[in-house]
Amino acid sequence: MNPRFELAHLAHAELLTPNMEGTLWFFTELLGMREVDRQGDSVYLRCYEDPYHHSLKVTAADGPGLANLGWRTTSPEALERRATALDKAGLGRGWTKGDLGVGRTFAFASPDGHPMELVWEVEKYLAPPELRSPILTRRSKRPLRGLPPRRLDHVNLMASDVTVQKELFEQTLGFGTRERVVDFAHGDTEIGAWMSVNILGHEMAIMLDSTGSKGRLHHLAFWYGVPQHNTDAAELCREYGIQIEAGPDVHGITQGAFLYVFEPGGNRIELFGNSGILELEPDFETVTWDLADFDTGIAIGGATLPAETYFVYGTPPVAGQESLIKPSVIGTRTTTKSAVPIR
């Protein structure tokens, strides 16, 4: 069986935060995501068009970072086959009983240690009567507060070796590499790769971690579908003290409209204003950008991605990087694991 057709899409993610109050404010008040459940030190959230129980789990911790990524397979048989392939690659961590809204899962890690899982069985979201939309393809009504994104979109991982990560995901999980950046002037080193298991321009990006660290998150992205919403979100962030890193603008790579901000817990979040390029060709060929000619790839409109943060900061931050992020005016950065606010 060709692994190319065994994964369907990115289903859910879990972020860690040292500032649960601020992080929840960001996702629920500013972005209008709805809380669907709580368990222990974790809160489960969803966008209004996410298909499942939740797309984001936020867990109180001592520092920011990525705790998990969940990929849904295309069938229960595909789950078994991909688990076997991951075990053969030495990356499997075994079967688990799942989480709220998630059935039996196979846990694994990237070569750099990014925690992930495969799942087939999921709880499809059914809105209560007061939240049911007359738009029948919409899982719940659009929220009346904040500027709500429609769904979880993609993840960007930082890696000590982009090629190793890229080839693992191609060979064991069937990802197709849509675009990549190569530093031809210095040993043909791959600097970044943008990958997908469906028609999206990317559901996972891998960027070289210049600090040499392993297992860090660059950003998690949520989709609007309307570039104007990124401009609106930038205004809200300015007015309510959320640090903007870059944008709004449009990447040459993926052609996606972007706005990068830091949520109060310290994780970088991208607000994705459109779908970007959609890959419909079954025999597509990977597009390669030369690092020497990368300006258009970064931003078509000329926005600057600040070198002091964008290409070096990830979560968990390495020593000294905490100072790159401005202290949040929302919540407290000294929140402990037990400080989940009362609903």
One Martini backbone bead per residue (centre of mass of N, CA, C, O) as a GRO file, in nm:
protein
  343
    1MET     BB    1   0.096   0.037   0.024
    2ASN     BB    2   0.065   0.365  -0.026
    3PRO     BB    3   0.146   0.617   0.201
    4ARG     BB    4   0.012   0.867   0.052
    5PHE     BB    5  -0.302   0.742   0.148
    6GLU     BB    6  -0.301   0.723   0.494
    7LEU     BB    7  -0.333   1.030   0.540
    8ALA     BB    8  -0.549   1.306   0.596
    9HIS     BB    9  -0.489   1.491   0.872
   10LEU     BB   10  -0.485   1.744   1.094
   11ALA     BB   11  -0.659   1.718   1.409
   12HIS     BB   12  -0.449   1.787   1.656
   13ALA     BB   13  -0.335   1.984   1.947
   14GLU     BB   14  -0.074   2.047   2.202
   15LEU     BB   15  -0.025   2.300   2.443
   16LEU     BB   16   0.202   2.475   2.636
   17THR     BB   17   0.164   2.674   2.952
   18PRO     BB   18   0.252   2.936   3.199
   19ASN     BB   19  -0.032   3.103   3.097
   20MET     BB   20  -0.343   3.020   3.114
   21GLU     BB   21  -0.505   3.278   3.121
   22GLY     BB   22  -0.380   3.410   2.866
   23THR     BB   23  -0.421   3.182   2.662
   24LEU     BB   24  -0.731   3.163   2.689
   25TRP     BB   25  -0.788   3.449   2.608
   26PHE     BB   26  -0.674   3.434   2.324
   27PHE     BB   27  -0.857   3.190   2.216
   28THR     BB   28  -1.150   3.294   2.323
   29GLU     BB   29  -1.156   3.615   2.290
   30LEU     BB   30  -0.986   3.681   2.033
   31LEU     BB   31  -1.057   3.393   1.862
   32GLY     BB   32  -1.335   3.245   1.954
   33MET     BB   33  -1.299   2.993   2.094
   34ARG     BB   34  -1.433   2.691   2.219
   35GLU     BB   35  -1.522   2.538   2.501
   36VAL     BB   36  -1.564   2.169   2.575
   37ASP     BB   37  -1.337   2.103   2.804
   38ARG     BB   38  -1.212   1.940   3.116
   39GLN     BB   39  -0.882   1.811   3.243
   40GLY     BB   40  -0.730   1.899   3.487
   41ASP     BB   41  -0.474   2.098   3.324
   42SER     BB   42  -0.695   2.098   3.087
   43VAL     BB   43  -0.808   2.250   2.773
   44TYR     BB   44  -1.075   2.233   2.535
   45LEU     BB   45  -1.075   2.331   2.184
   46ARG     BB   46  -1.262   2.511   1.916
   47CYS     BB   47  -1.353   2.564   1.609
   48TYR     BB   48  -1.643   2.617   1.415
   49GLU     BB   49  -1.518   2.399   1.174
   50ASP     BB   50  -1.441   2.179   1.334
   51PRO     BB   51  -1.509   1.825   1.329
   52TYR     BB   52  -1.426   1.783   1.627
   53HIS     BB   53  -1.415   1.799   1.959
   54HIS     BB   54  -1.107   1.894   1.901
   55SER     BB   55  -0.796   2.091   1.819
   56LEU     BB   56  -0.728   2.209   2.116
   57LYS     BB   57  -0.483   2.167   2.374
   58VAL     BB   58  -0.442   2.310   2.700
   59THR     BB   59  -0.147   2.306   2.914
   60ALA     BB   60  -0.018   2.331   3.210
   61ALA     BB   61   0.315   2.474   3.268
   62ASP     BB   62   0.649   2.588   3.294
   63GLY     BB   63   0.634   2.594   2.971
   64PRO     BB   64   0.650   2.622   2.648
   65GLY     BB   65   0.493   2.408   2.388
   66LEU     BB   66   0.491   2.081   2.255
   67ALA     BB   67   0.289   1.783   2.329
   68ASN     BB   68   0.108   1.740   2.053
   69LEU     BB   69   0.019   1.543   1.754
   70GLY     BB   70  -0.269   1.475   1.539
   71TRP     BB   71  -0.319   1.211   1.302
   72ARG     BB   72  -0.538   1.118   1.057
   73THR     BB   73  -0.649   0.854   0.909
   74THR     BB   74  -0.819   0.675   0.636
   75SER     BB   75  -0.804   0.414   0.827
   76PRO     BB   76  -0.767   0.144   1.030
   77GLU     BB   77  -0.555   0.006   0.844
   78ALA     BB   78  -0.364   0.248   0.818
   79LEU     BB   79  -0.287   0.263   1.110
   80GLU     BB   80  -0.141  -0.012   1.123
   81ARG     BB   81   0.066   0.038   0.896
   82ARG     BB   82   0.200   0.298   1.013
   83ALA     BB   83   0.288   0.174   1.280
   84THR     BB   84   0.479  -0.032   1.158
   85ALA     BB   85   0.664   0.173   1.012
   86LEU     BB   86   0.753   0.324   1.270
   87ASP     BB   87   0.878   0.086   1.413
   88LYS     BB   88   1.092   0.023   1.192
   89ALA     BB   89   1.214   0.328   1.237
   90GLY     BB   90   1.219   0.374   1.566
   91LEU     BB   91   0.945   0.573   1.660
   92GLY     BB   92   0.781   0.413   1.841
   93ARG     BB   93   0.553   0.426   2.157
   94GLY     BB   94   0.278   0.309   2.122
   95TRP     BB   95  -0.021   0.234   2.265
   96THR     BB   96  -0.327   0.412   2.329
   97LYS     BB   97  -0.648   0.521   2.457
   98GLY     BB   98  -0.639   0.822   2.456
   99ASP     BB   99  -0.873   1.089   2.455
  100LEU     BB  100  -1.074   1.326   2.440
  101GLY     BB  101  -1.236   1.236   2.144
  102VAL     BB  102  -1.019   0.990   2.142
  103GLY     BB  103  -0.898   0.711   2.046
  104ARG     BB  104  -0.701   0.493   1.952
  105THR     BB  105  -0.341   0.520   1.964
  106PHE     BB  106  -0.026   0.606   1.801
  107ALA     BB  107   0.278   0.662   1.929
  108PHE     BB  108   0.525   0.915   1.835
  109ALA     BB  109   0.838   1.034   1.684
  110SER     BB  110   1.052   1.224   1.576
  111PRO     BB  111   1.389   1.237   1.533
  112ASP     BB  112   1.372   1.500   1.745
  113GLY     BB  113   1.097   1.442   1.943
  114HIS     BB  114   0.828   1.500   1.835
  115PRO     BB  115   0.510   1.467   1.948
  116MET     BB  116   0.291   1.197   1.837
  117GLU     BB  117  -0.014   1.081   1.655
  118LEU     BB  118  -0.235   0.821   1.565
  119VAL     BB  119  -0.577   0.829   1.420
  120TRP     BB  120  -0.925   0.726   1.376
  121GLU     BB  121  -1.084   0.753   1.631
  122VAL     BB  122  -1.355   0.992   1.654
  123GLU     BB  123  -1.529   1.270   1.772
  124LYS     BB  124  -1.793   1.410   1.637
  125TYR     BB  125  -1.925   1.711   1.624
  126LEU     BB  126  -2.214   1.816   1.829
  127ALA     BB  127  -2.414   2.058   1.856
  128PRO     BB  128  -2.597   2.230   2.033
  129PRO     BB  129  -2.886   2.380   1.960
  130GLU     BB  130  -2.772   2.685   2.007
  131LEU     BB  131  -2.512   2.609   1.788
  132ARG     BB  132  -2.667   2.553   1.539
  133SER     BB  133  -2.641   2.564   1.197
  134PRO     BB  134  -2.798   2.643   0.888
  135ILE     BB  135  -2.518   2.561   0.793
  136LEU     BB  136  -2.469   2.228   0.736
  137THR     BB  137  -2.136   2.240   0.700
  138ARG     BB  138  -2.148   2.362   0.987
  139ARG     BB  139  -2.078   2.269   1.317
  140SER     BB  140  -2.106   2.580   1.404
  141LYS     BB  141  -2.147   2.874   1.505
  142ARG     BB  142  -2.046   3.174   1.478
  143PRO     BB  143  -1.891   3.368   1.674
  144LEU     BB  144  -1.942   3.688   1.864
  145ARG     BB  145  -1.634   3.678   1.939
  146GLY     BB  146  -1.394   3.814   1.814
  147LEU     BB  147  -1.170   3.650   1.560
  148PRO     BB  148  -1.266   3.369   1.411
  149PRO     BB  149  -1.149   3.089   1.323
  150ARG     BB  150  -1.228   2.787   1.148
  151ARG     BB  151  -0.939   2.625   1.168
  152LEU     BB  152  -0.710   2.407   1.172
  153ASP     BB  153  -0.406   2.387   0.974
  154HIS     BB  154  -0.088   2.402   1.090
  155VAL     BB  155   0.264   2.307   1.121
  156ASN     BB  156   0.585   2.416   1.269
  157LEU     BB  157   0.906   2.269   1.267
  158MET     BB  158   1.198   2.229   1.437
  159ALA     BB  159   1.534   2.133   1.310
  160SER     BB  160   1.853   1.987   1.296
  161ASP     BB  161   1.740   1.813   1.031
  162VAL     BB  162   1.552   1.836   0.757
  163THR     BB  163   1.604   1.581   0.585
  164VAL     BB  164   1.544   1.364   0.793
  165GLN     BB  165   1.254   1.447   0.849
  166LYS     BB  166   1.141   1.446   0.562
  167GLU     BB  167   1.203   1.146   0.485
  168LEU     BB  168   1.041   1.016   0.705
  169PHE     BB  169   0.756   1.134   0.620
  170GLU     BB  170   0.761   1.018   0.335
  171GLN     BB  171   0.818   0.701   0.396
  172THR     BB  172   0.603   0.646   0.648
  173LEU     BB  173   0.345   0.877   0.581
  174GLY     BB  174   0.322   1.022   0.279
  175PHE     BB  175   0.451   1.279   0.232
  176GLY     BB  176   0.454   1.577   0.043
  177THR     BB  177   0.687   1.784  -0.116
  178ARG     BB  178   0.630   2.101  -0.232
  179GLU     BB  179   0.858   2.272  -0.076
  180ARG     BB  180   1.196   2.421  -0.081
  181VAL     BB  181   1.507   2.510   0.089
  182VAL     BB  182   1.837   2.589  -0.043
  183ASP     BB  183   2.189   2.601   0.039
  184PHE     BB  184   2.408   2.613  -0.223
  185ALA     BB  185   2.661   2.770  -0.084
  186HIS     BB  186   2.636   2.536   0.174
  187GLY     BB  187   2.608   2.215   0.087
  188ASP     BB  188   2.303   2.178   0.014
  189THR     BB  189   2.118   2.278   0.243
  190GLU     BB  190   1.835   2.224   0.411
  191ILE     BB  191   1.608   2.472   0.552
  192GLY     BB  192   1.326   2.381   0.412
  193ALA     BB  193   0.985   2.227   0.443
  194TRP     BB  194   0.675   2.162   0.257
  195MET     BB  195   0.397   1.960   0.370
  196SER     BB  196   0.163   1.692   0.251
  197VAL     BB  197  -0.151   1.471   0.242
  198ASN     BB  198  -0.291   1.680   0.052
  199ILE     BB  199  -0.399   1.974  -0.117
  200LEU     BB  200  -0.242   2.131   0.056
  201GLY     BB  201   0.044   2.313   0.068
  202HIS     BB  202   0.037   2.269   0.395
  203GLU     BB  203   0.065   2.090   0.727
  204MET     BB  204   0.388   2.083   0.721
  205ALA     BB  205   0.676   2.228   0.860
  206ILE     BB  206   1.042   2.251   0.814
  207MET     BB  207   1.295   2.400   1.018
  208LEU     BB  208   1.591   2.520   1.083
  209ASP     BB  209   1.780   2.497   1.381
  210SER     BB  210   2.030   2.721   1.466
  211THR     BB  211   2.079   2.605   1.771
  212GLY     BB  212   2.056   2.271   1.763
  213SER     BB  213   1.797   2.191   1.847
  214LYS     BB  214   1.529   1.972   1.971
  215GLY     BB  215   1.176   1.960   1.946
  216ARG     BB  216   1.065   2.227   1.831
  217LEU     BB  217   0.845   2.501   1.805
  218HIS     BB  218   0.731   2.743   1.590
  219HIS     BB  219   0.417   2.682   1.482
  220LEU     BB  220   0.067   2.745   1.499
  221ALA     BB  221  -0.221   2.718   1.276
  222PHE     BB  222  -0.497   2.932   1.168
  223TRP     BB  223  -0.801   2.955   0.972
  224TYR     BB  224  -0.989   3.188   0.773
  225GLY     BB  225  -1.001   3.264   0.431
  226VAL     BB  226  -0.942   3.584   0.497
  227PRO     BB  227  -0.714   3.833   0.472
  228GLN     BB  228  -0.857   4.066   0.631
  229HIS     BB  229  -0.846   3.925   0.911
  230ASN     BB  230  -0.547   3.990   0.963
  231THR     BB  231  -0.585   4.294   0.992
  232ASP     BB  232  -0.788   4.280   1.222
  233ALA     BB  233  -0.605   4.118   1.416
  234ALA     BB  234  -0.381   4.329   1.436
  235GLU     BB  235  -0.550   4.542   1.578
  236LEU     BB  236  -0.622   4.375   1.828
  237CYS     BB  237  -0.333   4.322   1.921
  238ARG     BB  238  -0.255   4.617   1.965
  239GLU     BB  239  -0.491   4.688   2.169
  240TYR     BB  240  -0.423   4.404   2.365
  241GLY     BB  241  -0.101   4.325   2.384
  242ILE     BB  242  -0.010   4.160   2.131
  243GLN     BB  243   0.259   4.025   1.987
  244ILE     BB  244   0.403   4.120   1.686
  245GLU     BB  245   0.616   3.990   1.440
  246ALA     BB  246   0.449   3.950   1.151
  247GLY     BB  247   0.263   4.146   0.961
  248PRO     BB  248   0.075   4.155   0.708
  249ASP     BB  249   0.108   3.897   0.449
  250VAL     BB  250   0.273   3.714   0.173
  251HIS     BB  251   0.383   3.424   0.079
  252GLY     BB  252   0.553   3.258  -0.158
  253ILE     BB  253   0.544   3.032   0.008
  254THR     BB  254   0.220   2.893  -0.051
  255GLN     BB  255   0.058   3.176  -0.066
  256GLY     BB  256   0.020   3.273   0.229
  257ALA     BB  257  -0.155   3.449   0.459
  258PHE     BB  258   0.007   3.640   0.723
  259LEU     BB  259   0.024   3.619   1.098
  260TYR     BB  260   0.249   3.686   1.364
  261VAL     BB  261   0.222   3.568   1.703
  262PHE     BB  262   0.218   3.593   2.067
  263GLU     BB  263   0.113   3.424   2.302
  264PRO     BB  264   0.116   3.460   2.651
  265GLY     BB  265   0.292   3.180   2.680
  266GLY     BB  266   0.505   3.195   2.400
  267ASN     BB  267   0.365   3.102   2.152
  268ARG     BB  268   0.357   3.068   1.818
  269ILE     BB  269   0.113   3.226   1.597
  270GLU     BB  270  -0.073   3.161   1.305
  271LEU     BB  271  -0.258   3.360   1.080
  272PHE     BB  272  -0.453   3.231   0.813
  273GLY     BB  273  -0.600   3.399   0.534
  274ASN     BB  274  -0.553   3.142   0.345
  275SER     BB  275  -0.482   2.856   0.147
  276GLY     BB  276  -0.332   2.895  -0.089
  277ILE     BB  277  -0.188   2.661  -0.247
  278LEU     BB  278  -0.323   2.403  -0.453
  279GLU     BB  279  -0.270   2.045  -0.491
  280LEU     BB  280  -0.391   1.854  -0.780
  281GLU     BB  281  -0.145   1.703  -0.866
  282PRO     BB  282  -0.033   1.371  -0.873
  283ASP     BB  283   0.260   1.473  -1.031
  284PHE     BB  284   0.413   1.649  -0.861
  285GLU     BB  285   0.677   1.890  -0.816
  286THR     BB  286   0.922   2.001  -0.642
  287VAL     BB  287   0.992   2.314  -0.516
  288THR     BB  288   1.297   2.511  -0.548
  289TRP     BB  289   1.469   2.720  -0.332
  290ASP     BB  290   1.700   2.974  -0.309
  291LEU     BB  291   1.843   3.136  -0.053
  292ALA     BB  292   1.956   3.377  -0.235
  293ASP     BB  293   1.625   3.395  -0.343
  294PHE     BB  294   1.414   3.450  -0.071
  295ASP     BB  295   1.237   3.707  -0.053
  296THR     BB  296   0.974   3.609  -0.192
  297GLY     BB  297   0.929   3.361  -0.010
  298ILE     BB  298   0.871   3.524   0.246
  299ALA     BB  299   0.758   3.813   0.097
  300ILE     BB  300   0.583   3.971  -0.142
  301GLY     BB  301   0.538   4.264   0.017
  302GLY     BB  302   0.816   4.300   0.212
  303ALA     BB  303   0.821   4.178   0.468
  304THR     BB  304   0.973   4.135   0.784
  305LEU     BB  305   1.158   3.874   0.926
  306PRO     BB  306   1.288   3.863   1.222
  307ALA     BB  307   1.599   3.741   1.299
  308GLU     BB  308   1.581   3.749   1.624
  309THR     BB  309   1.323   3.536   1.599
  310TYR     BB  310   1.216   3.363   1.350
  311PHE     BB  311   1.505   3.183   1.318
  312VAL     BB  312   1.531   3.108   1.659
  313TYR     BB  313   1.251   3.095   1.781
  314GLY     BB  314   1.127   2.858   2.022
  315THR     BB  315   0.936   2.579   2.158
  316PRO     BB  316   1.127   2.567   2.377
  317PRO     BB  317   1.331   2.789   2.496
  318VAL     BB  318   1.633   2.892   2.504
  319ALA     BB  319   1.871   3.031   2.656
  320GLY     BB  320   1.759   3.379   2.657
  321GLN     BB  321   1.479   3.387   2.481
  322GLU     BB  322   1.266   3.512   2.672
  323SER     BB  323   1.345   3.821   2.601
  324LEU     BB  324   1.200   3.825   2.309
  325ILE     BB  325   0.942   3.828   2.487
  326LYS     BB  326   0.689   3.998   2.585
  327PRO     BB  327   0.521   4.064   2.842
  328SER     BB  328   0.217   4.000   2.946
  329VAL     BB  329  -0.098   4.170   3.019
  330ILE     BB  330  -0.208   3.873   3.039
  331GLY     BB  331  -0.188   3.755   3.313
  332THR     BB  332   0.072   3.517   3.418
  333ARG     BB  333   0.412   3.394   3.400
  334THR     BB  334   0.366   3.230   3.701
  335THR     BB  335   0.200   3.006   3.636
  336THR     BB  336   0.083   2.714   3.746
  337LYS     BB  337  -0.040   2.398   3.699
  338SER     BB  338  -0.297   2.463   3.905
  339ALA     BB  339  -0.391   2.745   3.740
  340VAL     BB  340  -0.685   2.684   3.653
  341PRO     BB  341  -0.943   2.844   3.566
  342ILE     BB  342  -1.254   2.924   3.637
  343ARG     BB  343  -1.555   2.906   3.454
   0.00000   0.00000   0.00000
